[in-house]
XYZ file of C-alpha atoms in Angstrom:
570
model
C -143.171 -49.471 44.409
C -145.663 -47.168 42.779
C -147.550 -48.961 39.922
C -145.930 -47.930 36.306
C -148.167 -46.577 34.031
C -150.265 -48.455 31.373
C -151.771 -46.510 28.258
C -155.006 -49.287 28.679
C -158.642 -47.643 29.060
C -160.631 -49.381 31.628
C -164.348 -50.079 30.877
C -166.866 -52.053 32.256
C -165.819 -54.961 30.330
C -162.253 -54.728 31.328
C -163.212 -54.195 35.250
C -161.400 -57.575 37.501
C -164.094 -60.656 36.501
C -164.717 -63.664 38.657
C -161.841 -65.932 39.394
C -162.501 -68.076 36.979
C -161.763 -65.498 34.059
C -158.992 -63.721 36.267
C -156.300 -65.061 35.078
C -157.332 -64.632 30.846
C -158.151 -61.207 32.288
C -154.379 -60.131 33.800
C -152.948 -61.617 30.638
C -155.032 -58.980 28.387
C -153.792 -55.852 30.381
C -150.548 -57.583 30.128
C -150.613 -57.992 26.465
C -151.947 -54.630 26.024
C -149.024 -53.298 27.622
C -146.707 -54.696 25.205
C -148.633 -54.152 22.466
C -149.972 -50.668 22.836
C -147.077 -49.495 25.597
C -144.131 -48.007 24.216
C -141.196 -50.233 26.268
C -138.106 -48.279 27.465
C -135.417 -48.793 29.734
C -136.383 -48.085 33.247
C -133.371 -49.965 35.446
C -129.965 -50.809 35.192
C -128.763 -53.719 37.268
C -125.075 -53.471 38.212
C -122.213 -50.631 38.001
C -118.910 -50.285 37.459
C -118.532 -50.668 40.855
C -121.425 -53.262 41.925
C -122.858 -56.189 40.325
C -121.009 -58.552 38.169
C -117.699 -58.186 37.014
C -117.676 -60.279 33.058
C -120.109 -60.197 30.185
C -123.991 -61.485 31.633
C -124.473 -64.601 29.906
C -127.354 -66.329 31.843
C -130.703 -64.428 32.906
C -134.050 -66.549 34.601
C -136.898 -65.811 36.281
C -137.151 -67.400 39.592
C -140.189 -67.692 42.618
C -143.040 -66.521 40.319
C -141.093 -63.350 38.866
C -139.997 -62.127 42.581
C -136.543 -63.210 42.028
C -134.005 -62.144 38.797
C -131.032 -64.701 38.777
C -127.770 -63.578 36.831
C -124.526 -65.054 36.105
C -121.962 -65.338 33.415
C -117.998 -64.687 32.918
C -116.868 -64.072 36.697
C -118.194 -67.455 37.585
C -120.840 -65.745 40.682
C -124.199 -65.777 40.363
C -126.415 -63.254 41.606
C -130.269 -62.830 43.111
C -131.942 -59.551 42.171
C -134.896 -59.382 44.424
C -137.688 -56.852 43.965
C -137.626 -53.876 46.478
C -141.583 -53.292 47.127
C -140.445 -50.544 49.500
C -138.711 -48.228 47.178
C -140.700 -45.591 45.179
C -138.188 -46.395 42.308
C -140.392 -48.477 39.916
C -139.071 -51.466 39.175
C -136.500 -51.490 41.651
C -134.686 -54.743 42.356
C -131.775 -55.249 44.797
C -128.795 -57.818 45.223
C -129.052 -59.668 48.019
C -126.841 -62.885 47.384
C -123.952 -63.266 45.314
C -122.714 -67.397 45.438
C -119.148 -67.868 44.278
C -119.557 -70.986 42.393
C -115.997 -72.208 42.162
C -116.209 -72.974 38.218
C -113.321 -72.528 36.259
C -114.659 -71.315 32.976
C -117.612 -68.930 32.273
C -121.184 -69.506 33.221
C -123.777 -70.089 29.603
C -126.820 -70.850 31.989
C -128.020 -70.566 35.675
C -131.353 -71.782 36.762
C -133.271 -72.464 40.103
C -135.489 -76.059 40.504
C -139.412 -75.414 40.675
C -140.400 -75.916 44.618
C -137.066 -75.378 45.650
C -134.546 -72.877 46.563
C -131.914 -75.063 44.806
C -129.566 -73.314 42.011
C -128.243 -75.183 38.916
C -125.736 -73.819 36.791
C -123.311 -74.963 34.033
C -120.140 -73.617 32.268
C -117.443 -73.951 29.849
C -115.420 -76.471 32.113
C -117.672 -79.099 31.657
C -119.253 -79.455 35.279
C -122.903 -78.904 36.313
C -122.846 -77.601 39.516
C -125.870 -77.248 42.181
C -126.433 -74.792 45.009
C -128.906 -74.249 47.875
C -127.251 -71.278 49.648
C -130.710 -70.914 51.615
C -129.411 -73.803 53.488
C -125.661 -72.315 53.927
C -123.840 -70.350 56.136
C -123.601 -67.090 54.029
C -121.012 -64.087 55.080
C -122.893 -60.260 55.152
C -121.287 -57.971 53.040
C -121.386 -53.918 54.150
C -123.617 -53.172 51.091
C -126.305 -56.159 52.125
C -124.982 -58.463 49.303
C -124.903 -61.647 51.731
C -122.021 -64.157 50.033
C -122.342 -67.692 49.278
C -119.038 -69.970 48.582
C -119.088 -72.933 47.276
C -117.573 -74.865 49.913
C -120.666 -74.149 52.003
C -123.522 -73.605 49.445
C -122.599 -76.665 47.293
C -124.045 -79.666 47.390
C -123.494 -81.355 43.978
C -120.890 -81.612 41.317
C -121.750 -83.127 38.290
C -119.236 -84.299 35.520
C -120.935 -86.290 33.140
C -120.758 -84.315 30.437
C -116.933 -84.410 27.950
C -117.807 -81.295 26.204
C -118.347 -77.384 27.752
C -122.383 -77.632 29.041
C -124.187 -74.754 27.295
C -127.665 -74.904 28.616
C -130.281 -76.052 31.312
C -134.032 -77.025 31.117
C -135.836 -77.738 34.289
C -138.505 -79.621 34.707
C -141.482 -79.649 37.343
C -139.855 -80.983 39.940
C -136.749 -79.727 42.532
C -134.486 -82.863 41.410
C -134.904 -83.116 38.158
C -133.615 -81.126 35.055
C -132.044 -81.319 31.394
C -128.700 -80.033 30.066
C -126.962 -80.245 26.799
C -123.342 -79.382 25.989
C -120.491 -79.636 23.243
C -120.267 -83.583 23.203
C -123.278 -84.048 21.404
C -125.449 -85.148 24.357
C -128.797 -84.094 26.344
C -128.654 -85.507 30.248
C -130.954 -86.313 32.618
C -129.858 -85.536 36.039
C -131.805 -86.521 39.014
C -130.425 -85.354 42.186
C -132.252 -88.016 44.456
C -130.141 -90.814 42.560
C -126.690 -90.308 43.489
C -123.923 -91.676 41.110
C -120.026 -91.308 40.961
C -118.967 -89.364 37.359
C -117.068 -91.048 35.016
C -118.079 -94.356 36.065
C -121.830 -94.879 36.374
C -123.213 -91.882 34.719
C -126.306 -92.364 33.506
C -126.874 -93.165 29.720
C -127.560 -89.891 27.743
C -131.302 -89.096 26.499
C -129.803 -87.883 23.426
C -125.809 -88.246 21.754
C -125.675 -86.913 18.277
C -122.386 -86.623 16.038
C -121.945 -82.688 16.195
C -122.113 -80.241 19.055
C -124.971 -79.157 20.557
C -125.832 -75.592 22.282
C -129.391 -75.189 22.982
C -132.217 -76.659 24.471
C -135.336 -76.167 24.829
C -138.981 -77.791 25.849
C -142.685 -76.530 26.752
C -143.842 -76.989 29.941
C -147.405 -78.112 27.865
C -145.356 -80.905 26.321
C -142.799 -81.805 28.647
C -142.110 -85.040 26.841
C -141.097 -83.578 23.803
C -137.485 -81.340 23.608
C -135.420 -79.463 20.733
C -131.637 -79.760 20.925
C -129.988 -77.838 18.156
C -126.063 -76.933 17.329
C -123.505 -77.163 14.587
C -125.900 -78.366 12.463
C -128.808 -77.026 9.756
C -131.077 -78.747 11.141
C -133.194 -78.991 14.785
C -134.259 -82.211 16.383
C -137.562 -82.895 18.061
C -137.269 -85.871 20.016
C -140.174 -88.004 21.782
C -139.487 -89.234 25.588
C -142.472 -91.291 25.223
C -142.659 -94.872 24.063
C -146.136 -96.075 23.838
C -146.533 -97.532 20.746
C -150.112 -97.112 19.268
C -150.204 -93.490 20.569
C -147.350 -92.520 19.569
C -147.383 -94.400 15.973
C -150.895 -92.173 15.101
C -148.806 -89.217 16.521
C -145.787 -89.443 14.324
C -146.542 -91.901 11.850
C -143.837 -93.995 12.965
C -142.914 -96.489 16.096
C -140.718 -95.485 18.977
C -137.065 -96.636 18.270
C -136.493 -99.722 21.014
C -133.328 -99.098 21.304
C -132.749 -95.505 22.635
C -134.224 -93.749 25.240
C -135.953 -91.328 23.228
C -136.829 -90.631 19.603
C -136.119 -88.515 16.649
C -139.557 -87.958 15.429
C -139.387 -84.457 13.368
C -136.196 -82.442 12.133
C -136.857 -78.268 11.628
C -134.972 -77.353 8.297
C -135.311 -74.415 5.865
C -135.782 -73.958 2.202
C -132.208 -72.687 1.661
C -129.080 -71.551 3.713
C -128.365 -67.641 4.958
C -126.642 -65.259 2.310
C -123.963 -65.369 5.168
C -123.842 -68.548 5.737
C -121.234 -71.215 4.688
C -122.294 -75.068 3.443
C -121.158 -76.906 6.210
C -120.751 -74.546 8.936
C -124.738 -73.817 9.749
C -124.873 -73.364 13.284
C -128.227 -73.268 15.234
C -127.309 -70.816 18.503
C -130.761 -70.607 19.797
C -134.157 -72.575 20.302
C -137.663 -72.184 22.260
C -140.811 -74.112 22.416
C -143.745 -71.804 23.300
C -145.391 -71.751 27.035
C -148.995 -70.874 25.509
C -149.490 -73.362 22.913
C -146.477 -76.417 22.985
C -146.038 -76.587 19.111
C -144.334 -73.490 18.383
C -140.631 -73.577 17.871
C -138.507 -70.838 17.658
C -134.792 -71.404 16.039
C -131.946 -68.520 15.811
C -129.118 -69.553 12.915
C -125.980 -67.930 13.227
C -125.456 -65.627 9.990
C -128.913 -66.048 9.621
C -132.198 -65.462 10.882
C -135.030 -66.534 13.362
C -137.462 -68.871 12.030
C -140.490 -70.165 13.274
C -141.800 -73.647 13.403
C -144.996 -75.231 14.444
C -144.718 -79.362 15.281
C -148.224 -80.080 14.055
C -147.050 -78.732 10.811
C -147.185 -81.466 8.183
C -143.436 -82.594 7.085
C -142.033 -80.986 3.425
C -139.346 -81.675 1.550
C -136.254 -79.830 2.722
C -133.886 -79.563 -0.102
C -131.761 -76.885 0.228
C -131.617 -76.635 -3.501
C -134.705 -75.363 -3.789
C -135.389 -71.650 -4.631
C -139.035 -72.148 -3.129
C -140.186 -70.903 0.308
C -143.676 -70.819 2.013
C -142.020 -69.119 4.978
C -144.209 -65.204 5.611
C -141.974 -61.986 4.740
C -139.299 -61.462 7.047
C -140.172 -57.522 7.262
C -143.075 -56.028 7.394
C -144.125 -52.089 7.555
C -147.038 -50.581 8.179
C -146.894 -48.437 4.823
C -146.574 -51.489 2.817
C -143.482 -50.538 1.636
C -141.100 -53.530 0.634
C -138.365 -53.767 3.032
C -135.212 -51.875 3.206
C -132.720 -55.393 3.467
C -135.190 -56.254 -0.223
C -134.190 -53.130 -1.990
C -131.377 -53.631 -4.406
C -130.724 -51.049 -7.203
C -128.903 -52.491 -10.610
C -125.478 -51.804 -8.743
C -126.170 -53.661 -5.525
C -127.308 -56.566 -7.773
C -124.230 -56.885 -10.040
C -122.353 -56.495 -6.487
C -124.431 -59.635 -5.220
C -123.836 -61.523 -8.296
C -119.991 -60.622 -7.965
C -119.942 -61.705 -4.453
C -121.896 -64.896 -5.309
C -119.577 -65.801 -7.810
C -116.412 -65.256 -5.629
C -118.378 -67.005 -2.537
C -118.308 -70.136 -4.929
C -114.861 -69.971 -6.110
C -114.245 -69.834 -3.227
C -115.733 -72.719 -1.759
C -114.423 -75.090 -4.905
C -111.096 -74.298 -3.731
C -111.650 -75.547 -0.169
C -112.847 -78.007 -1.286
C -110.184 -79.052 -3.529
C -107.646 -78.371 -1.800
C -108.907 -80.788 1.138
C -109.630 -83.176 -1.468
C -105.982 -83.227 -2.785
C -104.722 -82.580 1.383
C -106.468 -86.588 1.634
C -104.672 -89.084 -1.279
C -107.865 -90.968 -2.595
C -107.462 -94.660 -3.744
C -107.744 -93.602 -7.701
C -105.100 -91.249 -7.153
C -102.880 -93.956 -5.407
C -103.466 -95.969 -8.359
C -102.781 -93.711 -11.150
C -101.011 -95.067 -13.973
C -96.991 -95.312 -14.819
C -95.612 -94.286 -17.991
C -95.141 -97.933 -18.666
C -98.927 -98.394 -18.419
C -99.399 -95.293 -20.239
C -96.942 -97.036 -23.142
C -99.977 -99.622 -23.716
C -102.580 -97.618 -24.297
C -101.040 -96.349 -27.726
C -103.564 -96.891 -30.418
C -106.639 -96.824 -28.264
C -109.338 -93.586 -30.093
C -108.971 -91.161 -27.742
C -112.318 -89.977 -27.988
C -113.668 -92.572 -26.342
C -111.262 -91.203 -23.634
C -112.787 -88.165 -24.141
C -116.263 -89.123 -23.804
C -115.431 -91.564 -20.781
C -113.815 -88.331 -18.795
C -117.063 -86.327 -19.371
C -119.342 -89.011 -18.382
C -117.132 -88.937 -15.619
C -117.172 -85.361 -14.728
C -120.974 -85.270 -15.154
C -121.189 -88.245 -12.148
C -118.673 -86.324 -10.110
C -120.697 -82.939 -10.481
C -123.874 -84.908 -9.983
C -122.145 -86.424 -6.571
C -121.313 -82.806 -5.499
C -124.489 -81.874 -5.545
C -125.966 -84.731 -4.072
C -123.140 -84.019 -1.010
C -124.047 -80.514 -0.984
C -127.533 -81.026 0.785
C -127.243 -80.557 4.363
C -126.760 -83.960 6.233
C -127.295 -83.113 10.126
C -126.718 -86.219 11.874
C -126.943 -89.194 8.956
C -129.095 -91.363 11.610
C -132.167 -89.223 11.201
C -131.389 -88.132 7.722
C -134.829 -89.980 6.497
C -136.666 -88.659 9.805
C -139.454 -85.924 8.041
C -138.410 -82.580 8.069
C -140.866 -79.247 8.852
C -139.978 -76.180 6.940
C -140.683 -72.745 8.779
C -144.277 -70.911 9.071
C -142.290 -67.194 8.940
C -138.724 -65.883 8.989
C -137.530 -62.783 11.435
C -135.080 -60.995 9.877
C -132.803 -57.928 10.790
C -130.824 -58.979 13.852
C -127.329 -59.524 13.365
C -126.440 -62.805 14.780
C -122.678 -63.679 13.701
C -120.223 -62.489 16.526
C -122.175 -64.332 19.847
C -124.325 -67.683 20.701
C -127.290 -65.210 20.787
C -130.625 -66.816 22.278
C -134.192 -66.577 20.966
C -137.415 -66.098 22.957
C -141.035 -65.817 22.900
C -142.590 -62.523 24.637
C -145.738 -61.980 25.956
C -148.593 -63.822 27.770
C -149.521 -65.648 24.576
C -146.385 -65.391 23.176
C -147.875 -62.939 20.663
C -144.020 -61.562 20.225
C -141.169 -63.232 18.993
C -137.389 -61.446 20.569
C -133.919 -61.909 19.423
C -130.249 -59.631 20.456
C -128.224 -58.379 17.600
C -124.582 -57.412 17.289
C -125.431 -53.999 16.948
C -126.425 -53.830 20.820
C -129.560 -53.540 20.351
C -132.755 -56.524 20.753
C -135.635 -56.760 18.165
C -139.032 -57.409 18.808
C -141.871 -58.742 16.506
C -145.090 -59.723 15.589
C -145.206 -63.423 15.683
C -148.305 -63.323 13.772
C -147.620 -61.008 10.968
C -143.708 -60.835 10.844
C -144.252 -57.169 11.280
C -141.065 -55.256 13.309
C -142.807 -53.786 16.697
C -139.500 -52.182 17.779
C -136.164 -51.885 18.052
C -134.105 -51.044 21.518
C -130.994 -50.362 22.715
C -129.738 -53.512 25.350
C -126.045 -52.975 25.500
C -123.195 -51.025 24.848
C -122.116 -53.784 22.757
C -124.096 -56.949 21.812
C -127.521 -58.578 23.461
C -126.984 -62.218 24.137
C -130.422 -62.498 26.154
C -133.751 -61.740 26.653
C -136.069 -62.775 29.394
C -139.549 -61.982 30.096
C -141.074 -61.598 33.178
C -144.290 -64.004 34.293
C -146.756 -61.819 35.048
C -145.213 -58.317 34.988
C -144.696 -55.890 31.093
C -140.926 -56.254 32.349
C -137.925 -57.492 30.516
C -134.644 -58.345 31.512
C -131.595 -57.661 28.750
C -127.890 -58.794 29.032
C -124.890 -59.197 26.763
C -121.311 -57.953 27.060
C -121.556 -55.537 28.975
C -121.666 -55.950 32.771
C -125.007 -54.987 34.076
C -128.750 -56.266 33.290
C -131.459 -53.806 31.862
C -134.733 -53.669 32.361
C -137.551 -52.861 30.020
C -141.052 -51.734 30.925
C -143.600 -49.863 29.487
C -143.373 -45.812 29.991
C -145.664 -42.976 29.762
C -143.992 -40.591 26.562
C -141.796 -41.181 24.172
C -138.959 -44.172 24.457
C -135.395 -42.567 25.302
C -133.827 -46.021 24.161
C -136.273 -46.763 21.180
C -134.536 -47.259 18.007
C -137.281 -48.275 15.498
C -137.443 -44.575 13.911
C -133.696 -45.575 12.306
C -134.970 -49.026 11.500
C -134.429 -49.097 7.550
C -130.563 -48.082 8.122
C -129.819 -49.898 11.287
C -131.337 -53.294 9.387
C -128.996 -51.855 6.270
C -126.247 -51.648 8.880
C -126.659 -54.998 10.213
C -126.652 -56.644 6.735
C -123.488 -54.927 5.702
C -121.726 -55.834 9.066
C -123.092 -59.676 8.778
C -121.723 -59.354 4.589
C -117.874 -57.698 5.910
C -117.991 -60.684 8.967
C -118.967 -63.379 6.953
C -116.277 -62.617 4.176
C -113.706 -62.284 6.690
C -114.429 -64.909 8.047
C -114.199 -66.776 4.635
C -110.573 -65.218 4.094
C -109.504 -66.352 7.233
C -110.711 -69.929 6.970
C -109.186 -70.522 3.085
C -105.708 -68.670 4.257
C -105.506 -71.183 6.814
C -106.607 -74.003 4.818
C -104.726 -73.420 2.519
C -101.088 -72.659 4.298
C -101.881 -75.499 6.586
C -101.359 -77.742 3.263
C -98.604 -75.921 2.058
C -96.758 -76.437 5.444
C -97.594 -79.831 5.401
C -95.678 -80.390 1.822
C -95.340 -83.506 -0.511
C -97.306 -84.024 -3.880
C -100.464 -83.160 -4.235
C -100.687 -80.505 -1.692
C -101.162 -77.588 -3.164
C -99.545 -74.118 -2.318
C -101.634 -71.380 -0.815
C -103.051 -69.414 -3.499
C -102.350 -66.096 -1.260
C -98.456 -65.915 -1.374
């Protein structure tokens, strides 16, 4: 493989140091790749008639960056191994394909650290684990050797009730992390054996809404995020030694659960997109380099970033007030395109706004009235009514708008976002910047960090294409094109500028640095592909909104009797 060109100027200072500065040494060439190299595609992974078969859910690293593992709707998982004999840069072959016998697609696929052992997990709830380096494989005509899972299994897990979403491994070839739709993060060790359903282990972690992502550093491995159908993220503490972790968190360890909710990751205020009680979190990372920083991906939303040795705020979502860095940043200091509104657009927001919340009192009166309270069980008869003659009705009056004001004061009270009500009092940290741009309403899209010191912060859009920015300034480095459709994932390699991209489409693409200008590079349209991609999220989220109050409300019509009330669309 002939070594791919880097636009870095050697000097005397830059010349290969002792050991003991080699490694800070490879990761500046390797963060002046990304940062003065221009990336473009340079591989595609798969055709139409090799490779996988279903959308590419699940991308990893493996063996120090020598092996790429893939997997996702056509339940196989592939090994991509780098072909140092081909004058193709970059050039990575398929050399095992193990057909895991799941029933439902593939969200996640990793291999154990000092092992050749496989873990993946899918929408029919079982973790399944491989070592097809130990099986009898079957060689194919095009050097694809395959696995089955009769012969390359060697444990089924079902502990989980809910469709497992993701993996996090941990140093060690038996034990790893997974979280899934029930709520709960698992332990699994493979040296302990156990039967399902019977003696499963008790759960690190079992909150009252689904969870989809997990995440942990490898700096702190006894700290983890879990994140879902919720506004908020949860940091919880595997450790339980009381002083040290009292001074830590300012609170004790909680005796009676395995681990502890010691920080929650909110914002100032929800998405323009986003609907009060639907916040969904799709997407979380702890940083490699540091162990603080958190990165969090909300669905009709955008990526924030959190540090854990942030001081706690208050986290009303009331609040108009946010210390969180501009989401888009250009070089000519020019305010962002998605900030520009003329006096049309901003009558059209306030329209929308008003409609949004019209909208939203009907919901939710007409699940109010779908649920009889007590009051309205005990309403008076017209014999009752029959006593009350002579009483002043203005004290009636008064009473009702005392009572209105309480109810409206309620409302908003129940309009601040709840999360789990266990750790509704555990301190919240409010976001150091905001990425915005990325359209992230039609997937579960991931987030990452990329970049030796994580200096960049990566995210897929609906648009097909994958963003890339300056953690430190918020500033857009680039826009690319990942898919034909929509980018899911992004992974980057350990030690190499190379990126691996998947989505809907069937095939993985790779991203390195190139010498000339980027064939796939999309940041020259970047004002009206960000304008795109809020008009797309705006169209998705207010369909979305129709379709949700049509079926609300015919749902109560159907169901009939008094107080139901008809659907406001007929």
């Amino acid at each position: 493989m002939r070594s791919n060109f880097l636009e870095t100027t050697l000097t005397t200072s830059s010349l290969p140091p002792s050991s003991i500065r080699s490694r800070r040494w490879k990761e500046d060439l390797l963060s002046a790749a990304y940062c003065s190299g221009r990336l473009d595609r340079v591989n595609v992974l798969g055709s139409d008639t090799t490779g996988h078969t279903g959308c590419v859910n699940a991308l990893s690293w493996a063996r120090g960056g020598d092996i790429l593992i893939s997997s996702g709707d056509d339940t196989t998982v592939r090994l991509w191994r780098l072909d140092v004999e081909n004058d193709r840069d970059y050039s990575f072959n398929c050399d095992a394909v193990i057909h895991t016998g799941h029933r439902a697609n593939i969200f996640n696929a990793q291999m154990l650290p000092h092992s050749s052992r496989i873990v993946t997990v899918a929408g029919d709830r079982q973790i399944r684990v491989f070592d097809h380096e130990k099986a009898g494989g079957l060689p194919g005509s095009d050097g694809e050797t395959q696995y089955y899972a009769r012969q390359a299994a060697i444990r089924v897990l079902r502990c989980h009730q809910g469709r497992v979403k993701r993996i996090v491994t941990e140093d060690s070839p038996d034990l790893f992390l997974t979280v899934a739709e029930d709520g709960s993060v698992r332990q699994h060790d493979l040296r302990v054996p156990h039967t399902c359903s019977v003696s499963c282990p008790a759960p690190l972690v079992q909150l009252s809404h689904e969870l989809s992502t997990l995440s942990l550093s490898p700096l702190t491995p006894y700290q983890f995020v879990v994140a879902g159908a919720s506004p908020f993220g949860y940091l919880f503490d595997r450790r339980h030694a009381g002083r040290h972790f009292r001074e830590e968190w300012g609170q004790p360890p909680d005796s009676g659960e395995v681990t502890t909710c010691v920080r929650r990751f909110g914002r100032a205020a929800r998405g323009q997109h986003e609907r009060r009680g639907l916040e969904h979190i799709t997407g979380s990372r702890m940083a490699s380099s540091n162990g603080h920083e958190v990165l969090l991906s909300y669905s009709s939303d955008s990526v924030y970033l959190y540090s854990t040795k942030d001081d706690p705020q208050p986290s009303s979502m009331a609040t108009e007030e946010s210390s969180i860095l501009p989401s888009y940043k250009r070089k000519s200091g020019r305010r962002p395109p998605t900030e520009r509104h003329d006096d049309n657009d901003a009558e059209m927001d306030r329209a929308r706004s008003e409609r949004d919340a019209l909208m939203d009192e009907d919901i939710e009166r007409i699940r109010a009235e779908s649920t009889p309270s007590p009051q309205g069980l005990l309403r008076p008869t017209v014999e009752e009514d029959s006593n009350t003659e002579g009483h002043d009705s203005r004290e009636d009056d008064h009473e009702e708008l005392e009572e209105e004001e309480e109810d409206e004061e309620e409302e908003e009270e129940d309009s601040e976002p709840r999360g789990d009500e266990r750790y509704a009092k555990v301190p919240t940290i409010m976001p150091r910047s905001r990425f915005s741009g990325a359209c992230n309403v039609e997937t579960v899209k991931d987030v990452n960090f990329l970049g030796p010191r994580d200096e960049f912060v990566v995210s897929g859009s609906d648009d097909g294409n994958w963003f890339m920015w300056e953690k430190d300034t918020g500033r857009l480095h680039d826009i690319l094109e990942g898919d034909g459709t929509v980018v899911n994932v992004i992974e980057g390699h350990p030690y190499l500028p190379l990126v691996a991209v998947s989505g809907i489409d069937t095939t993985v693409k790779l991203f390195a640095p190139t010498p000339g200008p980027s064939s796939f590079s999309r940041l020259d349209r970047a004002e009206s592909i960000i304008s795109r991609n809020a008009e797309a999220a705006t169209a998705r989220s207010e369909l979305s909104n129709l379709l949700l109050y049509y079926r609300l409300a015919r749902q109560l019509a159907e169901n009939g009797g008094e107080g139901v009330a008809q659907c406001p669309l007929q």
